[in-house]
């Protein structure tokens, strides 16, 4: 069979498939399903995917499902390392000139972290690592007025690169906490100087990174979700100024508008960092880890 004939038959098939899904009532869902069909068919067509490659594809997905459970979502991790999660953050939230960038949530956010007093530490006393005092203001991006009662939800990995839920040695909710701003919109807390760590590589996503010769590391960071009624929730991360691997984040999140200047202050570091919020609808991202 010549190629043009093959092409026209396969195009007819794509049309038939689109037609078969044309009765979806929800218009948004219908558009997304059609777009997905078009792009998947175009990819199979363009690449002339062979039997062996197709078998590898569905087996790869089955193996991703095997790695996915309440503590870990391999599908989310795949979206992260392919840059899809960060792309969706940018499409929905980024505006030119925005002083603090939006970051992906990542698979290790856990809801209901304990509320802690102003100035308290998110690290238990026996948690190893250099402390970092972080203080700053949450304010209205447009008129610069302080936002009282904004909530900062923070989490970070220990110096062994593990989040508390991955590590039996850490107490429950260690290195996680929520803080409220005062009437001047200010907050203060103690965290650890952040540590770089690799994303999990013991599953199919690790295979992909190895075959692509991509380092699995995330540059050192602290996660922040800053929210207040009447404001768009800011999901971000703070990286360390001068960290040489910022340019090579395995999940394409780190960027210049998320860098903090940690300064030495006696036996610890100090970071002053402000969070401007845009007016909008206050939402909370869904936590990939159960409570
Ligand atoms: C994280 O920063 O917690 C993270 C983000 C994406 C993939 C793995 C970890
Ligand atoms: Fe992280």
mmCIF file of C-alpha atoms and ligand atoms in Angstrom:
data_model
loop_
_atom_site.group_PDB
_atom_site.id
_atom_site.type_symbol
_atom_site.label_atom_id
_atom_site.label_comp_id
_atom_site.label_asym_id
_atom_site.label_seq_id
_atom_site.Cartn_x
_atom_site.Cartn_y
_atom_site.Cartn_z
ATOM 1 C CA UNK A 1 0.000 0.000 0.000
ATOM 2 C CA UNK A 2 1.456 3.388 -0.895
ATOM 3 C CA UNK A 3 1.877 6.034 1.763
ATOM 4 C CA UNK A 4 -0.780 8.458 0.522
ATOM 5 C CA UNK A 5 -3.437 5.723 0.596
ATOM 6 C CA UNK A 6 -2.348 4.724 4.087
ATOM 7 C CA UNK A 7 -2.594 8.365 5.134
ATOM 8 C CA UNK A 8 -6.079 8.951 3.831
ATOM 9 C CA UNK A 9 -7.415 5.762 5.478
ATOM 10 C CA UNK A 10 -5.895 6.657 8.804
ATOM 11 C CA UNK A 11 -7.285 10.205 8.536
ATOM 12 C CA UNK A 12 -10.721 8.723 7.975
ATOM 13 C CA UNK A 13 -10.235 6.627 11.100
ATOM 14 C CA UNK A 14 -9.323 9.717 13.144
ATOM 15 C CA UNK A 15 -12.487 11.435 11.827
ATOM 16 C CA UNK A 16 -14.602 8.406 12.777
ATOM 17 C CA UNK A 17 -13.141 8.366 16.284
ATOM 18 C CA UNK A 18 -13.790 12.110 16.720
ATOM 19 C CA UNK A 19 -17.340 11.550 15.528
ATOM 20 C CA UNK A 20 -17.792 8.714 18.036
ATOM 21 C CA UNK A 21 -17.036 11.143 20.879
ATOM 22 C CA UNK A 22 -19.055 14.050 19.512
ATOM 23 C CA UNK A 23 -22.055 13.497 21.785
ATOM 24 C CA UNK A 24 -20.225 14.420 25.010
ATOM 25 C CA UNK A 25 -22.534 17.036 26.510
ATOM 26 C CA UNK A 26 -20.092 19.063 28.580
ATOM 27 C CA UNK A 27 -18.551 21.389 25.929
ATOM 28 C CA UNK A 28 -15.221 21.773 27.720
ATOM 29 C CA UNK A 29 -14.830 18.023 28.197
ATOM 30 C CA UNK A 30 -15.824 17.445 24.570
ATOM 31 C CA UNK A 31 -13.132 19.888 23.359
ATOM 32 C CA UNK A 32 -10.454 18.334 25.553
ATOM 33 C CA UNK A 33 -11.290 14.768 24.467
ATOM 34 C CA UNK A 34 -11.292 15.793 20.773
ATOM 35 C CA UNK A 35 -7.996 17.619 21.125
ATOM 36 C CA UNK A 36 -6.479 14.621 22.877
ATOM 37 C CA UNK A 37 -7.681 12.250 20.128
ATOM 38 C CA UNK A 38 -6.297 14.545 17.414
ATOM 39 C CA UNK A 39 -2.890 14.900 19.066
ATOM 40 C CA UNK A 40 -2.541 11.214 19.982
ATOM 41 C CA UNK A 41 -3.503 10.125 16.477
ATOM 42 C CA UNK A 42 -1.150 12.717 14.967
ATOM 43 C CA UNK A 43 1.713 11.454 17.123
ATOM 44 C CA UNK A 44 1.075 7.804 16.202
ATOM 45 C CA UNK A 45 0.829 8.834 12.545
ATOM 46 C CA UNK A 46 3.903 11.060 12.506
ATOM 47 C CA UNK A 47 6.065 8.538 14.350
ATOM 48 C CA UNK A 48 4.581 5.475 12.595
ATOM 49 C CA UNK A 49 4.520 3.856 16.046
ATOM 50 C CA UNK A 50 5.249 0.131 15.585
ATOM 51 C CA UNK A 51 3.815 -2.825 17.512
ATOM 52 C CA UNK A 52 6.795 -3.153 19.802
ATOM 53 C CA UNK A 53 6.767 0.572 20.665
ATOM 54 C CA UNK A 54 3.033 0.455 21.365
ATOM 55 C CA UNK A 55 3.447 -2.572 23.650
ATOM 56 C CA UNK A 56 6.214 -0.701 25.477
ATOM 57 C CA UNK A 57 3.899 2.321 25.849
ATOM 58 C CA UNK A 58 1.000 0.522 27.501
ATOM 59 C CA UNK A 59 3.354 -1.526 29.645
ATOM 60 C CA UNK A 60 5.104 1.720 30.756
ATOM 61 C CA UNK A 61 1.703 3.102 31.789
ATOM 62 C CA UNK A 62 0.815 -0.108 33.637
ATOM 63 C CA UNK A 63 4.123 0.111 35.502
ATOM 64 C CA UNK A 64 3.403 3.745 36.372
ATOM 65 C CA UNK A 65 0.063 2.649 37.824
ATOM 66 C CA UNK A 66 1.855 -0.015 39.910
ATOM 67 C CA UNK A 67 4.079 2.684 41.462
ATOM 68 C CA UNK A 68 1.094 4.920 42.201
ATOM 69 C CA UNK A 69 -0.603 4.801 45.589
ATOM 70 C CA UNK A 70 -1.566 7.047 48.483
ATOM 71 C CA UNK A 71 2.071 8.038 49.155
ATOM 72 C CA UNK A 72 3.215 8.554 45.589
ATOM 73 C CA UNK A 73 1.704 9.465 42.235
ATOM 74 C CA UNK A 74 3.943 8.412 39.345
ATOM 75 C CA UNK A 75 1.592 10.064 36.803
ATOM 76 C CA UNK A 76 2.000 13.438 38.492
ATOM 77 C CA UNK A 77 5.752 12.876 38.605
ATOM 78 C CA UNK A 78 5.776 12.133 34.851
ATOM 79 C CA UNK A 79 3.839 15.354 34.186
ATOM 80 C CA UNK A 80 6.393 17.190 36.364
ATOM 81 C CA UNK A 81 9.512 15.889 34.572
ATOM 82 C CA UNK A 82 7.914 16.515 31.156
ATOM 83 C CA UNK A 83 7.313 20.158 32.117
ATOM 84 C CA UNK A 84 3.515 19.811 31.834
ATOM 85 C CA UNK A 85 2.794 20.724 35.479
ATOM 86 C CA UNK A 86 4.887 23.890 35.288
ATOM 87 C CA UNK A 87 3.351 24.802 31.905
ATOM 88 C CA UNK A 88 -0.144 24.566 33.418
ATOM 89 C CA UNK A 89 0.924 26.774 36.372
ATOM 90 C CA UNK A 90 2.278 29.368 33.954
ATOM 91 C CA UNK A 91 -0.753 29.303 31.650
ATOM 92 C CA UNK A 92 -3.112 29.836 34.567
ATOM 93 C CA UNK A 93 -1.208 32.247 36.755
ATOM 94 C CA UNK A 94 1.835 33.949 35.243
ATOM 95 C CA UNK A 95 1.693 37.571 34.195
ATOM 96 C CA UNK A 96 4.578 39.550 32.734
ATOM 97 C CA UNK A 97 6.528 41.403 35.397
ATOM 98 C CA UNK A 98 5.178 39.336 38.231
ATOM 99 C CA UNK A 99 7.693 39.679 41.070
ATOM 100 C CA UNK A 100 7.185 36.185 42.547
ATOM 101 C CA UNK A 101 6.732 33.225 40.216
ATOM 102 C CA UNK A 102 4.227 30.400 40.430
ATOM 103 C CA UNK A 103 5.642 26.907 40.917
ATOM 104 C CA UNK A 104 4.178 23.449 40.607
ATOM 105 C CA UNK A 105 2.797 21.966 43.833
ATOM 106 C CA UNK A 106 4.733 18.704 43.503
ATOM 107 C CA UNK A 107 3.819 15.313 44.901
ATOM 108 C CA UNK A 108 4.781 15.973 48.532
ATOM 109 C CA UNK A 109 2.252 18.602 49.627
ATOM 110 C CA UNK A 110 0.216 17.395 52.578
ATOM 111 C CA UNK A 111 -2.859 19.307 53.754
ATOM 112 C CA UNK A 112 -3.675 20.238 57.364
ATOM 113 C CA UNK A 113 -0.162 21.065 58.522
ATOM 114 C CA UNK A 114 -0.198 22.336 62.109
ATOM 115 C CA UNK A 115 -0.649 26.072 62.703
ATOM 116 C CA UNK A 116 2.479 27.359 64.413
ATOM 117 C CA UNK A 117 3.118 30.519 66.433
ATOM 118 C CA UNK A 118 4.886 33.477 64.858
ATOM 119 C CA UNK A 119 8.643 32.839 64.961
ATOM 120 C CA UNK A 120 8.270 29.087 65.606
ATOM 121 C CA UNK A 121 10.327 26.448 63.839
ATOM 122 C CA UNK A 122 8.888 23.910 61.420
ATOM 123 C CA UNK A 123 11.829 21.610 62.309
ATOM 124 C CA UNK A 124 11.686 19.479 65.459
ATOM 125 C CA UNK A 125 14.578 20.283 67.813
ATOM 126 C CA UNK A 126 16.524 17.139 66.945
ATOM 127 C CA UNK A 127 16.204 17.657 63.158
ATOM 128 C CA UNK A 128 19.747 18.084 61.819
ATOM 129 C CA UNK A 129 20.558 21.076 59.622
ATOM 130 C CA UNK A 130 21.395 24.757 59.634
ATOM 131 C CA UNK A 131 18.441 26.942 60.582
ATOM 132 C CA UNK A 132 17.125 29.764 58.416
ATOM 133 C CA UNK A 133 14.964 32.535 59.835
ATOM 134 C CA UNK A 134 12.501 33.739 57.213
ATOM 135 C CA UNK A 135 10.540 36.937 57.611
ATOM 136 C CA UNK A 136 8.586 39.138 55.279
ATOM 137 C CA UNK A 137 5.262 40.638 54.265
ATOM 138 C CA UNK A 138 2.181 39.521 52.409
ATOM 139 C CA UNK A 139 0.525 42.437 50.613
ATOM 140 C CA UNK A 140 -1.897 43.399 47.840
ATOM 141 C CA UNK A 141 0.007 43.391 44.541
ATOM 142 C CA UNK A 142 -1.970 46.381 43.209
ATOM 143 C CA UNK A 143 -2.237 48.842 46.085
ATOM 144 C CA UNK A 144 0.533 47.397 48.311
ATOM 145 C CA UNK A 145 -1.688 47.335 51.415
ATOM 146 C CA UNK A 146 -0.797 44.637 53.960
ATOM 147 C CA UNK A 147 -2.945 41.499 54.096
ATOM 148 C CA UNK A 148 -3.758 40.497 57.642
ATOM 149 C CA UNK A 149 -4.580 36.840 58.352
ATOM 150 C CA UNK A 150 -3.002 35.461 55.167
ATOM 151 C CA UNK A 151 -1.937 31.841 55.610
ATOM 152 C CA UNK A 152 1.505 30.599 54.611
ATOM 153 C CA UNK A 153 1.589 26.821 54.233
ATOM 154 C CA UNK A 154 5.205 25.659 54.138
ATOM 155 C CA UNK A 155 6.989 22.364 53.607
ATOM 156 C CA UNK A 156 10.506 21.227 52.872
ATOM 157 C CA UNK A 157 12.729 18.132 52.752
ATOM 158 C CA UNK A 158 15.171 17.233 55.557
ATOM 159 C CA UNK A 159 18.926 17.294 54.947
ATOM 160 C CA UNK A 160 18.743 13.622 53.852
ATOM 161 C CA UNK A 161 16.561 14.815 50.951
ATOM 162 C CA UNK A 162 13.415 13.148 52.301
ATOM 163 C CA UNK A 163 10.065 14.648 53.185
ATOM 164 C CA UNK A 164 8.626 13.583 56.534
ATOM 165 C CA UNK A 165 6.114 11.196 54.905
ATOM 166 C CA UNK A 166 8.977 9.354 53.145
ATOM 167 C CA UNK A 167 11.094 8.998 56.273
ATOM 168 C CA UNK A 168 10.283 6.964 59.391
ATOM 169 C CA UNK A 169 12.942 8.845 61.377
ATOM 170 C CA UNK A 170 11.016 12.134 61.230
ATOM 171 C CA UNK A 171 8.039 13.010 63.430
ATOM 172 C CA UNK A 172 4.624 13.415 61.808
ATOM 173 C CA UNK A 173 4.357 16.801 60.012
ATOM 174 C CA UNK A 174 8.026 17.606 60.659
ATOM 175 C CA UNK A 175 9.234 20.404 58.366
ATOM 176 C CA UNK A 176 5.660 21.378 57.618
ATOM 177 C CA UNK A 177 3.636 24.171 59.155
ATOM 178 C CA UNK A 178 1.153 26.961 58.650
ATOM 179 C CA UNK A 179 1.630 30.556 59.803
ATOM 180 C CA UNK A 180 -0.697 33.559 59.820
ATOM 181 C CA UNK A 181 0.294 37.128 59.028
ATOM 182 C CA UNK A 182 -0.300 39.863 61.619
ATOM 183 C CA UNK A 183 -2.150 43.163 61.068
ATOM 184 C CA UNK A 184 0.835 44.561 59.174
ATOM 185 C CA UNK A 185 0.843 41.535 56.879
ATOM 186 C CA UNK A 186 4.133 40.316 58.361
ATOM 187 C CA UNK A 187 5.251 36.817 59.264
ATOM 188 C CA UNK A 188 8.318 35.175 60.737
ATOM 189 C CA UNK A 189 9.327 31.542 61.017
ATOM 190 C CA UNK A 190 12.292 29.217 61.314
ATOM 191 C CA UNK A 191 12.988 26.599 58.653
ATOM 192 C CA UNK A 192 16.095 24.700 57.567
ATOM 193 C CA UNK A 193 18.488 25.914 54.927
ATOM 194 C CA UNK A 194 17.038 23.925 52.024
ATOM 195 C CA UNK A 195 18.752 20.844 50.585
ATOM 196 C CA UNK A 196 18.818 19.633 46.963
ATOM 197 C CA UNK A 197 17.339 16.183 46.457
ATOM 198 C CA UNK A 198 16.526 13.815 43.592
ATOM 199 C CA UNK A 199 12.947 13.132 42.525
ATOM 200 C CA UNK A 200 12.065 9.429 42.986
ATOM 201 C CA UNK A 201 13.888 7.420 40.306
ATOM 202 C CA UNK A 202 12.932 3.835 41.241
ATOM 203 C CA UNK A 203 9.975 3.773 38.818
ATOM 204 C CA UNK A 204 9.328 4.277 35.086
ATOM 205 C CA UNK A 205 9.953 8.035 35.421
ATOM 206 C CA UNK A 206 13.468 7.260 36.665
ATOM 207 C CA UNK A 207 13.949 5.094 33.560
ATOM 208 C CA UNK A 208 12.933 8.016 31.358
ATOM 209 C CA UNK A 209 15.347 10.394 33.120
ATOM 210 C CA UNK A 210 18.209 7.906 32.748
ATOM 211 C CA UNK A 211 17.565 7.292 29.076
ATOM 212 C CA UNK A 212 17.439 11.068 28.535
ATOM 213 C CA UNK A 213 20.662 11.474 30.585
ATOM 214 C CA UNK A 214 18.823 14.052 32.713
ATOM 215 C CA UNK A 215 19.987 14.564 36.314
ATOM 216 C CA UNK A 216 17.038 13.847 38.669
ATOM 217 C CA UNK A 217 17.901 16.672 41.065
ATOM 218 C CA UNK A 218 15.736 19.484 42.233
ATOM 219 C CA UNK A 219 17.740 22.514 43.374
ATOM 220 C CA UNK A 220 17.402 23.238 47.109
ATOM 221 C CA UNK A 221 14.042 24.878 47.838
ATOM 222 C CA UNK A 222 11.273 25.530 50.353
ATOM 223 C CA UNK A 223 7.637 25.240 49.253
ATOM 224 C CA UNK A 224 5.149 28.021 50.076
ATOM 225 C CA UNK A 225 1.417 28.257 49.436
ATOM 226 C CA UNK A 226 0.237 31.742 50.368
ATOM 227 C CA UNK A 227 -3.510 32.280 50.554
ATOM 228 C CA UNK A 228 -6.016 34.845 51.789
ATOM 229 C CA UNK A 229 -9.745 35.373 51.154
ATOM 230 C CA UNK A 230 -10.317 37.475 48.009
ATOM 231 C CA UNK A 231 -6.833 36.764 46.614
ATOM 232 C CA UNK A 232 -5.493 34.296 44.073
ATOM 233 C CA UNK A 233 -3.534 31.649 45.950
ATOM 234 C CA UNK A 234 0.206 31.859 45.298
ATOM 235 C CA UNK A 235 1.896 28.469 44.999
ATOM 236 C CA UNK A 236 5.625 29.042 44.892
ATOM 237 C CA UNK A 237 9.020 27.805 45.991
ATOM 238 C CA UNK A 238 12.061 29.685 47.258
ATOM 239 C CA UNK A 239 15.442 28.707 45.839
ATOM 240 C CA UNK A 240 18.872 29.794 47.070
ATOM 241 C CA UNK A 241 20.617 32.644 45.261
ATOM 242 C CA UNK A 242 23.845 31.369 43.678
ATOM 243 C CA UNK A 243 22.808 27.695 43.619
ATOM 244 C CA UNK A 244 24.584 26.378 40.492
ATOM 245 C CA UNK A 245 21.847 23.820 39.656
ATOM 246 C CA UNK A 246 18.946 26.317 39.508
ATOM 247 C CA UNK A 247 19.137 26.188 35.706
ATOM 248 C CA UNK A 248 18.837 22.416 35.725
ATOM 249 C CA UNK A 249 15.722 21.703 37.784
ATOM 250 C CA UNK A 250 14.445 18.192 36.927
ATOM 251 C CA UNK A 251 10.881 19.566 36.909
ATOM 252 C CA UNK A 252 11.518 22.943 35.155
ATOM 253 C CA UNK A 253 10.151 25.093 38.001
ATOM 254 C CA UNK A 254 13.133 27.016 39.397
ATOM 255 C CA UNK A 255 13.499 30.478 37.928
ATOM 256 C CA UNK A 256 14.912 33.902 38.676
ATOM 257 C CA UNK A 257 11.659 35.178 40.216
ATOM 258 C CA UNK A 258 11.782 32.524 42.958
ATOM 259 C CA UNK A 259 15.258 33.110 44.341
ATOM 260 C CA UNK A 260 15.954 34.222 47.907
ATOM 261 C CA UNK A 261 19.079 35.917 49.229
ATOM 262 C CA UNK A 262 19.861 33.956 52.413
ATOM 263 C CA UNK A 263 22.346 35.962 54.518
ATOM 264 C CA UNK A 264 24.493 34.700 57.365
ATOM 265 C CA UNK A 265 23.279 35.840 60.786
ATOM 266 C CA UNK A 266 25.421 34.269 63.553
ATOM 267 C CA UNK A 267 24.940 30.489 63.605
ATOM 268 C CA UNK A 268 22.021 30.591 61.171
ATOM 269 C CA UNK A 269 20.859 32.301 57.993
ATOM 270 C CA UNK A 270 18.216 34.970 57.509
ATOM 271 C CA UNK A 271 16.011 35.552 54.507
ATOM 272 C CA UNK A 272 13.708 38.499 53.985
ATOM 273 C CA UNK A 273 11.055 37.590 51.397
ATOM 274 C CA UNK A 274 7.758 39.240 50.480
ATOM 275 C CA UNK A 275 4.691 37.711 48.837
ATOM 276 C CA UNK A 276 2.483 40.027 46.740
ATOM 277 C CA UNK A 277 -0.983 38.546 46.095
ATOM 278 C CA UNK A 278 -3.250 39.366 43.151
ATOM 279 C CA UNK A 279 -6.942 39.877 43.790
ATOM 280 C CA UNK A 280 -8.922 36.843 42.748
ATOM 281 C CA UNK A 281 -10.469 33.635 43.927
ATOM 282 C CA UNK A 282 -8.855 31.906 46.879
ATOM 283 C CA UNK A 283 -8.418 28.162 46.252
ATOM 284 C CA UNK A 284 -6.243 25.419 47.693
ATOM 285 C CA UNK A 285 -4.482 22.836 45.517
ATOM 286 C CA UNK A 286 -5.489 19.229 46.048
ATOM 287 C CA UNK A 287 -2.912 17.420 48.169
ATOM 288 C CA UNK A 288 -1.460 14.336 46.484
ATOM 289 C CA UNK A 289 -0.736 12.794 49.919
ATOM 290 C CA UNK A 290 -3.646 11.770 52.118
ATOM 291 C CA UNK A 291 -4.074 13.437 55.522
HETATM 292 C C1 LIG B 1 8.951 18.691 45.084
HETATM 293 O O1 LIG B 1 9.519 19.746 45.004
HETATM 294 O O2 LIG B 1 8.539 18.353 46.177
HETATM 295 C C2 LIG B 1 8.831 17.837 43.856
HETATM 296 C C3 LIG B 1 8.277 18.385 42.723
HETATM 297 C C4 LIG B 1 8.140 17.593 41.585
HETATM 298 C C5 LIG B 1 8.561 16.273 41.600
HETATM 299 C C6 LIG B 1 9.130 15.732 42.755
HETATM 300 C C7 LIG B 1 9.269 16.532 43.892
HETATM 301 FE FE1 LIG B 2 10.146 19.814 47.086
#
